[in-house]
Amino acid sequence: MDKKFSEELNEGLQSEKKLDKRDAHVDMMRVRIPKKDFKKARKLAGEILEYQQEHHELYAYDHTQVYVTDSTDYPDDNVWMFIDQYSNREDYLESLVNAAKSDPQSTKNRSDFYAMLTKGQTPKHETWTVLPELVVDYSNQQK
């Protein structure tokens, strides 16, 4: 994952419209897990996220969510997507690396989860940056 912003992203982030800092970036990781292992993977992912919540000092993200869908290309698999929201890209990336290196439980959690993945894939991260002037938010409006 590239730690530097492109010139266009730096320019786009200079918007006059300000958002909650946690909305600045999202990191998405998609992986495939066999459908037969769904319950086991859900339990393990829950335990890992509970550990991360209890040890927030290790992880520099503000919010995380997990989504699951059926794979259209691999009928025996589900696609799991993890989305982390954070305000500082370098701090976020550094926290993931440091947790994996210095915290034995984080290392074990990562290893255990990666063992659940369908064989032959390499998890990839995608990092996205919001353009604040292109956000619509109705959450504070009454219906």
Coordinates of C-alpha atoms in Angstrom, one line a residue:
M1 CA 0.0 0.0 0.0
D2 CA 1.3 3.4 -1.0
K3 CA 1.7 5.8 1.9
K4 CA 1.9 8.9 -0.2
F5 CA -1.1 10.7 -1.7
S6 CA -1.0 11.6 -5.4
E7 CA -1.1 15.3 -6.3
E8 CA -4.8 15.0 -7.3
L9 CA -5.7 13.5 -3.9
N10 CA -3.8 16.2 -2.0
E11 CA -5.6 18.8 -4.0
G12 CA -9.0 17.2 -3.5
L13 CA -8.4 17.0 0.3
Q14 CA -8.1 20.8 0.5
S15 CA -11.9 21.2 0.2
E16 CA -13.6 23.9 2.2
K17 CA -16.3 21.4 3.2
K18 CA -15.1 19.7 6.4
L19 CA -16.1 16.3 7.6
D20 CA -15.6 14.3 10.7
K21 CA -11.9 13.3 10.6
R22 CA -12.7 9.6 10.7
D23 CA -14.4 9.9 7.4
A24 CA -11.2 10.9 5.5
H25 CA -10.0 7.4 4.5
V26 CA -11.2 3.8 4.2
D27 CA -9.1 0.7 3.8
M28 CA -10.9 -2.3 2.3
M29 CA -9.7 -5.8 2.2
R30 CA -11.7 -8.5 0.3
V31 CA -11.0 -12.2 0.8
R32 CA -12.8 -15.5 0.0
I33 CA -13.7 -18.0 2.6
P34 CA -15.3 -21.4 2.0
K35 CA -19.1 -21.3 2.7
K36 CA -18.7 -24.4 4.7
D37 CA -16.5 -22.5 7.2
F38 CA -18.9 -19.5 7.5
K39 CA -19.8 -20.0 11.2
K40 CA -16.2 -20.7 12.2
A41 CA -15.0 -17.6 10.4
R42 CA -17.7 -15.4 11.8
K43 CA -16.8 -16.6 15.3
L44 CA -13.1 -16.0 14.8
A45 CA -13.6 -12.6 13.2
G46 CA -15.8 -11.6 16.2
E47 CA -13.1 -12.7 18.6
I48 CA -10.5 -10.8 16.7
L49 CA -12.5 -7.6 16.5
E50 CA -13.3 -7.9 20.2
Y51 CA -9.6 -8.2 21.0
Q52 CA -8.9 -5.2 18.8
Q53 CA -11.6 -3.2 20.6
E54 CA -10.1 -4.1 24.0
H55 CA -6.6 -3.1 22.7
H56 CA -7.5 0.0 20.7
E57 CA -4.0 1.4 21.6
L58 CA -2.6 -1.0 19.1
Y59 CA -4.8 -0.1 16.1
A60 CA -5.1 3.4 14.6
Y61 CA -8.6 3.2 13.1
D62 CA -11.8 4.8 14.2
H63 CA -14.4 2.4 12.9
T64 CA -14.5 -1.0 11.2
Q65 CA -17.3 -3.0 9.6
V66 CA -17.4 -6.5 8.0
Y67 CA -19.6 -7.3 5.0
V68 CA -20.3 -10.8 3.5
T69 CA -21.8 -11.8 0.2
D70 CA -21.9 -14.9 -2.1
S71 CA -19.0 -15.1 -4.6
T72 CA -20.3 -14.9 -8.1
D73 CA -17.1 -16.4 -9.5
Y74 CA -16.6 -19.1 -6.9
P75 CA -19.9 -20.8 -5.9
D76 CA -18.4 -22.6 -2.9
D77 CA -17.1 -19.4 -1.3
N78 CA -18.3 -16.2 0.4
V79 CA -16.6 -12.9 -0.1
W80 CA -15.8 -11.1 3.1
M81 CA -15.0 -7.4 3.0
F82 CA -13.4 -5.5 5.9
I83 CA -13.7 -1.8 5.9
D84 CA -11.6 0.3 8.3
Q85 CA -12.2 4.1 8.6
Y86 CA -9.4 6.3 9.8
S87 CA -8.0 9.8 9.7
N88 CA -4.3 9.3 9.2
R89 CA -3.1 6.9 6.6
E90 CA 0.5 6.6 7.8
D91 CA -0.5 6.0 11.4
Y92 CA -3.1 3.4 10.3
L93 CA -0.6 1.4 8.2
E94 CA 2.1 1.7 10.9
S95 CA -0.3 0.4 13.5
L96 CA -1.1 -2.7 11.5
V97 CA 2.6 -3.5 10.9
N98 CA 3.6 -2.8 14.5
A99 CA 0.7 -4.8 16.0
A100 CA 1.7 -7.8 13.8
K101 CA 5.3 -7.5 14.8
S102 CA 5.1 -6.7 18.5
D103 CA 1.9 -8.1 19.9
P104 CA 1.8 -12.0 19.9
Q105 CA -2.0 -12.2 20.1
S106 CA -2.4 -9.9 17.0
T107 CA 0.1 -12.1 15.2
K108 CA -1.8 -15.2 16.1
N109 CA -5.2 -13.6 15.2
R110 CA -3.9 -12.7 11.8
S111 CA -2.4 -16.1 11.2
D112 CA -5.6 -17.9 12.4
F113 CA -7.8 -15.8 10.1
Y114 CA -5.6 -16.1 7.1
A115 CA -5.7 -19.9 7.6
M116 CA -9.5 -19.7 7.0
L117 CA -9.1 -18.2 3.5
T118 CA -9.7 -20.2 0.4
K119 CA -6.3 -21.4 -0.8
G120 CA -4.4 -19.6 -3.5
Q121 CA -5.3 -16.0 -2.8
T122 CA -3.4 -13.1 -1.5
P123 CA -5.4 -10.5 0.4
K124 CA -5.1 -7.1 -1.1
H125 CA -5.9 -3.8 0.6
E126 CA -7.5 -0.9 -1.3
T127 CA -7.3 2.6 0.2
W128 CA -9.9 5.2 -0.7
T129 CA -10.0 8.9 0.2
V130 CA -13.2 10.9 0.5
L131 CA -13.7 14.1 -1.4
P132 CA -15.6 16.1 1.2
E133 CA -17.4 18.4 -1.3
L134 CA -19.0 15.3 -2.8
V135 CA -20.7 14.0 0.3
V136 CA -24.4 14.0 1.0
D137 CA -25.4 13.1 4.6
Y138 CA -29.1 12.9 5.6
S139 CA -28.4 11.2 8.9
N140 CA -29.2 14.3 11.0
Q141 CA -32.4 15.1 9.2
Q142 CA -35.8 14.0 10.3
K143 CA -38.0 12.0 8.0

